[in-house]
Short mmCIF file of C-alpha atoms and ligand atoms in Angstrom, two decimals:
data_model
loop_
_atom_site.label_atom_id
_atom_site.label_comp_id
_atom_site.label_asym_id
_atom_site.label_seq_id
_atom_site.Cartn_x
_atom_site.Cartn_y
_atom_site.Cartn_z
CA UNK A 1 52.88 57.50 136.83
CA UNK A 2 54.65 60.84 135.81
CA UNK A 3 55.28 60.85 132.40
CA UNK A 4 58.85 62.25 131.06
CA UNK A 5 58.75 65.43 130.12
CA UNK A 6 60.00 66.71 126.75
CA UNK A 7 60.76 70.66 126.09
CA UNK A 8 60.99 70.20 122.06
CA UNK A 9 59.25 68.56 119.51
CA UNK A 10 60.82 65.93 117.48
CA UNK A 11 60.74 65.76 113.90
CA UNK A 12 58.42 62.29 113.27
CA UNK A 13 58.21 61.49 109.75
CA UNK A 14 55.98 58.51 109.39
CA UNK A 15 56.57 55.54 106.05
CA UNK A 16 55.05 52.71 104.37
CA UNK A 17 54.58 49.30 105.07
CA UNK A 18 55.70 46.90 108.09
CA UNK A 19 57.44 49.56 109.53
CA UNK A 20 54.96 51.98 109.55
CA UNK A 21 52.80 49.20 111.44
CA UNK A 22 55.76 48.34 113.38
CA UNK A 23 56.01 52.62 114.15
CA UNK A 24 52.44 52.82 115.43
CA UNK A 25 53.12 49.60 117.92
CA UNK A 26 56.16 50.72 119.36
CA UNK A 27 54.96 54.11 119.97
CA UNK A 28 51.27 52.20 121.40
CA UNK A 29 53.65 50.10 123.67
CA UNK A 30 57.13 51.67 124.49
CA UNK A 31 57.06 55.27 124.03
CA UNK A 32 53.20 56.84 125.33
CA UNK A 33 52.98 55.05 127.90
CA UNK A 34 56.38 55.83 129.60
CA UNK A 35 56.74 60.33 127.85
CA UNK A 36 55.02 63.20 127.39
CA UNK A 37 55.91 62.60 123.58
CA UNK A 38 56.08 65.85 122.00
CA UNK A 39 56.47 65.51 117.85
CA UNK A 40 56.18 67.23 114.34
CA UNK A 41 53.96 64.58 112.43
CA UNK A 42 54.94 64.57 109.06
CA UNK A 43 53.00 61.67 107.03
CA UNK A 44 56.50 60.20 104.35
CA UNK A 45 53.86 56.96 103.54
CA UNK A 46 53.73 57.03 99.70
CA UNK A 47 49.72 58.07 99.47
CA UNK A 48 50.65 60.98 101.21
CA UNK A 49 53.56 62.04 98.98
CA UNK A 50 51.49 61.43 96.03
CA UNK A 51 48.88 63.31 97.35
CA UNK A 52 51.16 66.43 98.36
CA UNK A 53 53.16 66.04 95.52
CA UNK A 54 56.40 65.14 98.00
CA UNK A 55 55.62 68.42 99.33
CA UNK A 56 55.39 66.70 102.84
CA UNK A 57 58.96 65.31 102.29
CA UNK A 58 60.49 68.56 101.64
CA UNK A 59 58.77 70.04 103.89
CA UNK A 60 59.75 67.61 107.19
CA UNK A 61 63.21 68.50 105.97
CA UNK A 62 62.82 71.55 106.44
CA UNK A 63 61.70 71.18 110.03
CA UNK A 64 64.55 69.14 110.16
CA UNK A 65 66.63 72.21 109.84
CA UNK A 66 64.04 73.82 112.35
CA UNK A 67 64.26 71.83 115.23
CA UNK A 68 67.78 69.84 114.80
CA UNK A 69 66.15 66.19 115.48
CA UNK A 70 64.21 63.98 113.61
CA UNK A 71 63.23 60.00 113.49
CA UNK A 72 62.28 58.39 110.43
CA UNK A 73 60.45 55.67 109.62
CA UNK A 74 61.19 53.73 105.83
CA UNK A 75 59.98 55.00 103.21
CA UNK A 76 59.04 53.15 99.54
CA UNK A 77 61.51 54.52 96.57
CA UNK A 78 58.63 54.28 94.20
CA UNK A 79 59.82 52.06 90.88
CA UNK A 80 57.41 51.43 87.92
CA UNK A 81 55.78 48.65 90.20
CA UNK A 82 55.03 50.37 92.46
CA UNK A 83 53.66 53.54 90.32
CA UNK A 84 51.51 51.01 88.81
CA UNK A 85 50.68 49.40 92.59
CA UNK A 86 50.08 52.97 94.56
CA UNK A 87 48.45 54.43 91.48
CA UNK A 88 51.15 57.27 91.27
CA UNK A 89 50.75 60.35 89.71
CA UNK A 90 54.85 60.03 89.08
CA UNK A 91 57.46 58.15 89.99
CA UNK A 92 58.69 60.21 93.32
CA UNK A 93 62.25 60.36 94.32
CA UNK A 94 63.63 58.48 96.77
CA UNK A 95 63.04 60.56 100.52
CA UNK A 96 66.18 59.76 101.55
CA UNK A 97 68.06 61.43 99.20
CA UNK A 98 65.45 64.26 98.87
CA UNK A 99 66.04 65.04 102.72
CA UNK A 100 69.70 64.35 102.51
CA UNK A 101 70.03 67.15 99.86
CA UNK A 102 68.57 69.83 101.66
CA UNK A 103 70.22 68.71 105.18
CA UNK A 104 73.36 68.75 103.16
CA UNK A 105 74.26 65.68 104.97
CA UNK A 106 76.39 62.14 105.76
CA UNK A 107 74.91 59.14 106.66
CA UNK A 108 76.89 56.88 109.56
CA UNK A 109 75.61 53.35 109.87
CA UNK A 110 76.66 51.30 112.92
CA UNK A 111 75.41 47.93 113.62
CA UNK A 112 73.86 46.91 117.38
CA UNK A 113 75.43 44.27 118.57
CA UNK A 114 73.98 41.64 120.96
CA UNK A 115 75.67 39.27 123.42
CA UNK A 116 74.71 35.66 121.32
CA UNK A 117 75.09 36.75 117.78
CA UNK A 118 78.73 37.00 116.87
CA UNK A 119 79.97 38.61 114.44
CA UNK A 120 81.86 36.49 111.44
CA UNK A 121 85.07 38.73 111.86
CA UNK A 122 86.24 37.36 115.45
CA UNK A 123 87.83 40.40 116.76
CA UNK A 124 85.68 42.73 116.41
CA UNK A 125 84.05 43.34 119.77
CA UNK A 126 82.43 46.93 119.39
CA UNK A 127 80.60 48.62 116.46
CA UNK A 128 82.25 49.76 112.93
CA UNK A 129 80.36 52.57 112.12
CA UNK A 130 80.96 53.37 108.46
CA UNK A 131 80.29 56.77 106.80
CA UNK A 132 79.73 57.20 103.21
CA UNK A 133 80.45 60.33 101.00
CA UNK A 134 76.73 60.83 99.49
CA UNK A 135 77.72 62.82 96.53
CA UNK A 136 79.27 62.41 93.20
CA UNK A 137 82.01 60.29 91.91
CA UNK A 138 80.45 57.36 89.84
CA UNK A 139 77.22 58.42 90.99
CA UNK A 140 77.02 61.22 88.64
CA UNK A 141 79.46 60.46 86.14
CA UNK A 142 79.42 61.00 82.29
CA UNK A 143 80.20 57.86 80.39
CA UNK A 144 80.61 56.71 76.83
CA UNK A 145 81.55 54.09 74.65
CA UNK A 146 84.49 54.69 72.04
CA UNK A 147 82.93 52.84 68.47
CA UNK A 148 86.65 53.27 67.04
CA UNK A 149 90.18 54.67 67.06
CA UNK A 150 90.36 58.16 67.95
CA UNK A 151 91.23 60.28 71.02
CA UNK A 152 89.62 61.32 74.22
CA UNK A 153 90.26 64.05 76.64
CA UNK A 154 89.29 65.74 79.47
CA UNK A 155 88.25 69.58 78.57
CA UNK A 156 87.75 72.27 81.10
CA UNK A 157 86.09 75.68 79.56
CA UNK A 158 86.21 78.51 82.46
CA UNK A 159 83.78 81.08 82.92
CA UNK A 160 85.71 83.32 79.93
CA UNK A 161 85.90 80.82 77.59
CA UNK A 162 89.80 79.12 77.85
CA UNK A 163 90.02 75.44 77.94
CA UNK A 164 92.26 73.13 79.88
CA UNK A 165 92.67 69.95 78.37
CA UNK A 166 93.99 66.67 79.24
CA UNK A 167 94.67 63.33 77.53
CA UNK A 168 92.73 60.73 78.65
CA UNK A 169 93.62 58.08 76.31
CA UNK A 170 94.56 57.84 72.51
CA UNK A 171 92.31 54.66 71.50
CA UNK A 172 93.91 52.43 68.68
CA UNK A 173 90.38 50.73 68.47
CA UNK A 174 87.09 50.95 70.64
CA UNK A 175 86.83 51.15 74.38
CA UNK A 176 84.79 52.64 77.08
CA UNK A 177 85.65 56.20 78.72
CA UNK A 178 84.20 58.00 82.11
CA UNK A 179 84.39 61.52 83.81
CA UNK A 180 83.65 61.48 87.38
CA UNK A 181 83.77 65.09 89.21
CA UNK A 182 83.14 66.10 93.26
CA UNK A 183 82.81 69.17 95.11
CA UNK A 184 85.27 71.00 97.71
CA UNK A 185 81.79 72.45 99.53
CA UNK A 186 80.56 68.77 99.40
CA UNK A 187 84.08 66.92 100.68
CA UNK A 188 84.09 69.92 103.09
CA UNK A 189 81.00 69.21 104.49
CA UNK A 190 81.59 65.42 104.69
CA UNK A 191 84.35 65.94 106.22
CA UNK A 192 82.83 68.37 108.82
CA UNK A 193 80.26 66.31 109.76
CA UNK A 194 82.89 63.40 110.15
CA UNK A 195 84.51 65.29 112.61
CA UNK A 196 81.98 66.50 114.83
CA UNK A 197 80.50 62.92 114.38
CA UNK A 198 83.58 61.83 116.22
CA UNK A 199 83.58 64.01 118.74
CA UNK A 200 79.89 63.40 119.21
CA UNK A 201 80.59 59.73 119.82
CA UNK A 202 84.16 59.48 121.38
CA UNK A 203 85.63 57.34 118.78
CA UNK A 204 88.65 57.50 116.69
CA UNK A 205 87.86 58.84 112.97
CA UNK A 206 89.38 56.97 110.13
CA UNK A 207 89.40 58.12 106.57
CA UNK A 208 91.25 56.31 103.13
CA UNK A 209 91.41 57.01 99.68
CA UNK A 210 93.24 55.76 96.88
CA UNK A 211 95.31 58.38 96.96
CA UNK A 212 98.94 57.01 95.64
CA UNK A 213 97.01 55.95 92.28
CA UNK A 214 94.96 59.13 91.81
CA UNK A 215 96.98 61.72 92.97
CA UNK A 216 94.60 64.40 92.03
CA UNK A 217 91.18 63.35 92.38
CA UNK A 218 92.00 60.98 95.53
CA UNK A 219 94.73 63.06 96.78
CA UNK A 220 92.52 65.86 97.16
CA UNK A 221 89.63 64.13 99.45
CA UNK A 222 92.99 63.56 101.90
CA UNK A 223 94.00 67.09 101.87
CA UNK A 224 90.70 68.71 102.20
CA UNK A 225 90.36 66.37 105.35
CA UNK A 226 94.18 66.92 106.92
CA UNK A 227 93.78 70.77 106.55
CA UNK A 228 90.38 70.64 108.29
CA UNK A 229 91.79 68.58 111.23
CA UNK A 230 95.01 70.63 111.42
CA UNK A 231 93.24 73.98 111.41
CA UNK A 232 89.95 73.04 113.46
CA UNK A 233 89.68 69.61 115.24
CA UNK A 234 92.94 68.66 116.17
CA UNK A 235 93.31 70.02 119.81
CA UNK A 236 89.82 69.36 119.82
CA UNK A 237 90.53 65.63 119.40
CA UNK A 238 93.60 65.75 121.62
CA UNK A 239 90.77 67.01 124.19
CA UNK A 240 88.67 64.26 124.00
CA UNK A 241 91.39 61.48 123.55
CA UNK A 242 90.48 60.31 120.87
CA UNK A 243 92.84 60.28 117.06
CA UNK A 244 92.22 61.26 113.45
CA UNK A 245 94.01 58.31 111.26
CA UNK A 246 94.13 58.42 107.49
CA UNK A 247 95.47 55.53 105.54
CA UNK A 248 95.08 53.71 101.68
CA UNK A 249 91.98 52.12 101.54
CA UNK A 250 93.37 48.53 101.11
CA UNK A 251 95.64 49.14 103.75
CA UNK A 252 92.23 50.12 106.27
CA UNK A 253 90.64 46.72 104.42
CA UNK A 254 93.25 44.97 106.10
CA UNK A 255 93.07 46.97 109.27
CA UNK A 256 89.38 46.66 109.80
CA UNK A 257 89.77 43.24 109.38
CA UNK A 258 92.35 42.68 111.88
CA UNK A 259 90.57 45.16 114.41
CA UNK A 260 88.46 45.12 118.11
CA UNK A 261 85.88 47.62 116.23
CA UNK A 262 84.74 50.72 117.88
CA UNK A 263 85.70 53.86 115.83
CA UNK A 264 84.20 55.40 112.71
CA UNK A 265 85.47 54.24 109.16
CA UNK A 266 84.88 57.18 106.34
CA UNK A 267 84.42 56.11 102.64
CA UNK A 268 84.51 58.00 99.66
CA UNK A 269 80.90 57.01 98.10
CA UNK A 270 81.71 53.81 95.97
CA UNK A 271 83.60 52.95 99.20
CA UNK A 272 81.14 53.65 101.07
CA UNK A 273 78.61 51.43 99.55
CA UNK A 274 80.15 48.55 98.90
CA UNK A 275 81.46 47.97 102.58
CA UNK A 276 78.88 49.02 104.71
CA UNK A 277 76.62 45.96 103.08
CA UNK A 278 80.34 43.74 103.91
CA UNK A 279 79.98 45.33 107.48
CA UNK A 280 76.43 44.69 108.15
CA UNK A 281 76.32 41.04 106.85
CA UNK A 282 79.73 40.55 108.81
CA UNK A 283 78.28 41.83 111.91
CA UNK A 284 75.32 39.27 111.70
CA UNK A 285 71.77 41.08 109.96
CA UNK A 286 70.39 44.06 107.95
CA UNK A 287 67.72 44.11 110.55
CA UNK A 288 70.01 45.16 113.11
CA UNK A 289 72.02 48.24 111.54
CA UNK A 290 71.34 51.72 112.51
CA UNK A 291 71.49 54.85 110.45
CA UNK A 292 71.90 58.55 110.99
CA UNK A 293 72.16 61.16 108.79
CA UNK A 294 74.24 64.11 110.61
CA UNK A 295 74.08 67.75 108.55
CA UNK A 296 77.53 70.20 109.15
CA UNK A 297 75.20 72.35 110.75
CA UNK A 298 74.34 70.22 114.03
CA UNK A 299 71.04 68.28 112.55
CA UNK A 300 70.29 64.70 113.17
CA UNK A 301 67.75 62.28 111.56
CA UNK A 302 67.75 58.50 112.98
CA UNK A 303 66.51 55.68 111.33
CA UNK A 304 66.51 51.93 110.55
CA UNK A 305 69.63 51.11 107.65
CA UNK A 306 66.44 48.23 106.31
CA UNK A 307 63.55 48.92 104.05
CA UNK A 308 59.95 48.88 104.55
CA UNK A 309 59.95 45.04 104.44
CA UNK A 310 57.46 44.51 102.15
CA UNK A 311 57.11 40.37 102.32
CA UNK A 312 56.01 40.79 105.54
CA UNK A 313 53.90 43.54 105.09
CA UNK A 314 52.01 41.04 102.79
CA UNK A 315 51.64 38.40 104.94
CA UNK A 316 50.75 41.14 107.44
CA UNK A 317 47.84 42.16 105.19
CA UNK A 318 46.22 38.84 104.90
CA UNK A 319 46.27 38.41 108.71
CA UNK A 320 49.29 36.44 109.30
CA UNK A 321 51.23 37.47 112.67
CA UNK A 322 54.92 38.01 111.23
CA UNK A 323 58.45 37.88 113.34
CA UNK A 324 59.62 41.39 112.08
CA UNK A 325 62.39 42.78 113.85
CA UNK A 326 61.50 45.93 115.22
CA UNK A 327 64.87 46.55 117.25
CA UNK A 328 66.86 48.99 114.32
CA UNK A 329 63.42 51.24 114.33
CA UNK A 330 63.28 51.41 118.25
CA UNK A 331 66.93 52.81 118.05
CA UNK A 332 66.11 54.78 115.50
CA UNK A 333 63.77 56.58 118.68
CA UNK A 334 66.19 56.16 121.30
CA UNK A 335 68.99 57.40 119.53
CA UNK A 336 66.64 60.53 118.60
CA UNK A 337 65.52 60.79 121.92
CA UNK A 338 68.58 61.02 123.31
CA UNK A 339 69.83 63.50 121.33
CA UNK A 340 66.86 65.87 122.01
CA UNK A 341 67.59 65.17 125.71
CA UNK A 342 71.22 65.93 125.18
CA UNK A 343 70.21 69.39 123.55
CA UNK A 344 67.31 70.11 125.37
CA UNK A 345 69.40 69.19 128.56
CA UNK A 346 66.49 66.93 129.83
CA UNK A 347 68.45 64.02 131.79
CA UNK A 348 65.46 61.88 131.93
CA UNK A 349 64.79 61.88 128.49
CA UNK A 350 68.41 60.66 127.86
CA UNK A 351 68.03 57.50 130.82
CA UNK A 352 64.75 56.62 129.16
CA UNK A 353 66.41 56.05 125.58
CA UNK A 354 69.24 54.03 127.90
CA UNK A 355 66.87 52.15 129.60
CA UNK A 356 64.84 51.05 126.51
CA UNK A 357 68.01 49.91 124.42
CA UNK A 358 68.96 47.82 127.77
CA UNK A 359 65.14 46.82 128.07
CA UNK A 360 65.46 45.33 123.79
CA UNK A 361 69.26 43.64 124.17
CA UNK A 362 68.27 42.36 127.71
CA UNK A 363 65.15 40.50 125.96
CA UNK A 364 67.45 38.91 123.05
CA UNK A 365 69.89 37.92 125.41
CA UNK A 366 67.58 36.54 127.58
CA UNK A 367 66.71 34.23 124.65
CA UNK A 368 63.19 36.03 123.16
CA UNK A 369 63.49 37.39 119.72
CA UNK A 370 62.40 37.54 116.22
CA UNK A 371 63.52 34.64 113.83
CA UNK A 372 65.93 36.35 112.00
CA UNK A 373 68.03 36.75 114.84
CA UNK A 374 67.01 33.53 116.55
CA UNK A 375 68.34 31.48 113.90
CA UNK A 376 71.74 33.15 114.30
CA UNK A 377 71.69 32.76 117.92
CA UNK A 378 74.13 30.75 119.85
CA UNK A 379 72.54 29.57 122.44
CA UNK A 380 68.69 28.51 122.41
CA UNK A 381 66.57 31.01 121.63
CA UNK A 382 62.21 31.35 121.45
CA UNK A 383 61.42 32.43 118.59
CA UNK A 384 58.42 35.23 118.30
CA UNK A 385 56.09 37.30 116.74
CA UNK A 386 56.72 41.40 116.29
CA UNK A 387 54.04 41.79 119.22
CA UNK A 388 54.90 39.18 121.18
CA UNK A 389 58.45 40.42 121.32
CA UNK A 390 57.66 44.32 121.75
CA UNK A 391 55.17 42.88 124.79
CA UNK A 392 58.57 40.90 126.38
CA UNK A 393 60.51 44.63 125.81
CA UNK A 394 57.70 45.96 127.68
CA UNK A 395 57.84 43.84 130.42
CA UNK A 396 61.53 44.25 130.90
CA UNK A 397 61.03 47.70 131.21
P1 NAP B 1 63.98 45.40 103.06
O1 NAP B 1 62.70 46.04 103.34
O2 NAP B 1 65.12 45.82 103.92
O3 NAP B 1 63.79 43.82 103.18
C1 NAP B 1 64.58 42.85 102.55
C2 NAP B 1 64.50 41.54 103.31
O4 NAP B 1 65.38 41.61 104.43
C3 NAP B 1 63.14 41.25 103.91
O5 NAP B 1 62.28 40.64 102.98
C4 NAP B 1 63.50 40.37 105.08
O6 NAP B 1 63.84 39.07 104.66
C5 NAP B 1 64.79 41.02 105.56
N1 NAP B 1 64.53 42.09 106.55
C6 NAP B 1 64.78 43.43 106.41
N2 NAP B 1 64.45 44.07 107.52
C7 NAP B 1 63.95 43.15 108.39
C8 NAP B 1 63.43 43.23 109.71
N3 NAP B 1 63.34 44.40 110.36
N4 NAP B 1 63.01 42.09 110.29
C9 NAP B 1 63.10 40.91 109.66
N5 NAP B 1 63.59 40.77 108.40
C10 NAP B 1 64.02 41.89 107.77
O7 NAP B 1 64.45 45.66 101.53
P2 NAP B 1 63.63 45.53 100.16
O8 NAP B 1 62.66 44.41 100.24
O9 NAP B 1 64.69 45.54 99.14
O10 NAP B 1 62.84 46.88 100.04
C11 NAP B 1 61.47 47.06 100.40
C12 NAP B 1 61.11 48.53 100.23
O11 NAP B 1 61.87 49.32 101.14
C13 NAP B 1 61.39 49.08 98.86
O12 NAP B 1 60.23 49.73 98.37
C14 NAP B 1 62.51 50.06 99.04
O13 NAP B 1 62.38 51.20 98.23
C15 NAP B 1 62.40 50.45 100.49
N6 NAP B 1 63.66 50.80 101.16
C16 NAP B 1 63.63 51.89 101.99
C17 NAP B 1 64.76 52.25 102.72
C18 NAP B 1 64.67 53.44 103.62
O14 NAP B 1 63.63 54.06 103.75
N7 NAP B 1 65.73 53.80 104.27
C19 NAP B 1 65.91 51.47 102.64
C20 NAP B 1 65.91 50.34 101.82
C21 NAP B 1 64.76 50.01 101.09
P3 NAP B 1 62.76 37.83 104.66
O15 NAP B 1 61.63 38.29 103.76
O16 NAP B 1 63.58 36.74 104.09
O17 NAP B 1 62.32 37.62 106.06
MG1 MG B 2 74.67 49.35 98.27
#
């Protein structure tokens, strides 16, 4: 058989655990066999950042940037367990957010939904995909307790010395007192890569904020947004068919609720976090939610939304056969695949990333799968092994 063709390497970057077993199988048994597989190898397991000092990290980000595609595999954010476990020469930061700060980049998360696993919400027949602000707010805030009476403000000293100053509170006896700041080149960027993320997809974008409470700090996220749309996207959008829609977040709540699914829901970052673990539970399983981190310059890196699934990785290591999903990691391919195909203009390499997704949801809704989404399934279902199941993908394709 020919193999497919591809014209540019993708960016692999390679993690820890079950999924880096599960990575090596499902590029043994549904990727070689069927492409020409052309990649940058970058080894993210954690001996390999210790070793490099997380030079390796920063570095595949950098290709990243290089080459516009990349697929990752999950990573271990090292704690003092695992320092202690890996032998660590320090406690490394977590990948993710080392790659996302050099990509400059937001993260859209969109469950895969399978014909026998319904979601809780009803309605919703197509994907949410949520998109979180990554930077800021109560992520990097300033906080303090207040011991006693007294006042607080907000001071602002500008590059020649004058302040601007604000009340925050006058205390009558103690309390508790934050500052939260963000970015316009951060919002900006979000907001750019919500865009083109719509436009990339052919769903409707929604944003909401909080807006008629904090008129400044809210207010601002929703005018950063409506100027970019009114002075870049909005024919574009018109063009496409498809609509820009910003409303109060607990009006969306309400919305999303009441919706069929299918467009793209942006979040400021508290936002952000808090509902896309609502959305994936709602939709059925973590194992099932895909990720992609999208730069404002036109770079993509795919991945599973779950960790490195370390329980099983045990069991794994004393020789036990475990049912780990592998289906979020072989989108993470596909969906990279495709995308190289798309820029690369290589057809084939776009119908094979089709053709495997069909080849994985075929399988579960033919009633083979692992048991976390067996025992969600409504109809009977056999319940497998990891290789078992990649061998029935296989067949099917
Ligand atoms: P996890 O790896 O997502 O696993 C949590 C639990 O969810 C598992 O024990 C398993 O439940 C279930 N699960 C998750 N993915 C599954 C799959 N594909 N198939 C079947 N079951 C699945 O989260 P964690 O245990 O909190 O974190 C483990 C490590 O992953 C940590 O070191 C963390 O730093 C890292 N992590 C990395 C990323 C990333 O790279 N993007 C994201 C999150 C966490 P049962 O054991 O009940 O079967
Ligand atoms: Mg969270």
């Amino acid at each position: 058989m020919n193999k497919i063709q591809m014209k540019t390497p993708l960016v692999e970057m390679d993690g820890d655990e079950m999924t880096r077993v599960l990575w090596g199988w499902i590029k043994d048994e549904l990727l070689l066999p069927f492409i020409d597989l052309k990649t940058e190898y970058y080894d993210l397991g954690l001996p390999n950042r210790d070793k490099t000092g997380d030079q390796v990290t920063i570095d595949s980000a950098y290709a990243t940037k290089k080459y516009g595609v990349a697929v990752k595999c999950a990573t271990i954010t090292p704690n003092a367990q695992r320092v202690t476990e890996y032998n660590l020469r320090e406690m490394w930061k977590s990948p993710n957010a080392t790659i996302r700060a050099i990509l400059d980049g937001t993260v859209f998360r969109a469950p895969i939904l399978v014909d026998g696993i319904s979601p809780y919400v009803t309605t919703w027949k197509s994907p949410i995909t949520i998109a979180r602000h990554a930077y800021g707010d109560i992520y990097k805030n300033s906080e303090m307790s207040i011991p006693s009476a007294g006042k607080a403000e907000l001071v602002f000293t500008d590059a020649n010395g004058n302040e601007t100053r604000k009340l925050i509170q006058k205390f009558k006896g103690p309390g508790i007192v934050q500052g939260i700041h963000n970015l316009d080149s951060s919002i900006e960027s979000f907001a750019k890569s919500c865009f083109d993320f719509a436009l990339d997809t052919k769903q409707d974008l929604w944003f909401s904020t909080k807006d008629t409470i904090s008129k400044t700090y809210d207010h601002h996220f929703k005018d950063i947004f409506a100027d970019l749309y009114a002075n870049v996207y909005e024919d574009k959008f018109k063009a496409a068919g498809i609509e820009y829609f910003y409303t109060l977040i607990d009006d969306a709540v309400a919305r999303v609720i009441r919706s069929k699914g299918g467009f793209i829901w942006a979040l400021k970052n508290y936002d952000g976090d808090v509902m896309s673990d609502m959305l994936a539970t709602a939709f059925g399983s973590l194992s099932m939610m895909t990720s992609v981190l999208v730069s404002p310059d036109g770079n993509y890196e795919y991945e599973a939304a779950h960790g490195t699934v370390t329980r099983h990785y045990y069991r794994y290591l004393k020789g036990e056969e475990t049912g780990t999903n592998p289906i979020a990691t072989i989108f993470a391919w596909t969906g990279a695949l495709r995308k190289r195909g798309q820029l690369d203009n290589t057809p084939d390499l776009c119908a094979f990333a089709d053709k495997l997704e069909k080849a994985t949801l075929d399988t579960v809704e033919g009633g083979v799968m692992t048991n976390d989404l067996a025992i969600l399934f409504n109809r009977p279902a056999k319940s497998v092994t990891t290789r078992e199941f990649l061998a029935a993908i296989r067949e099917k394709l």
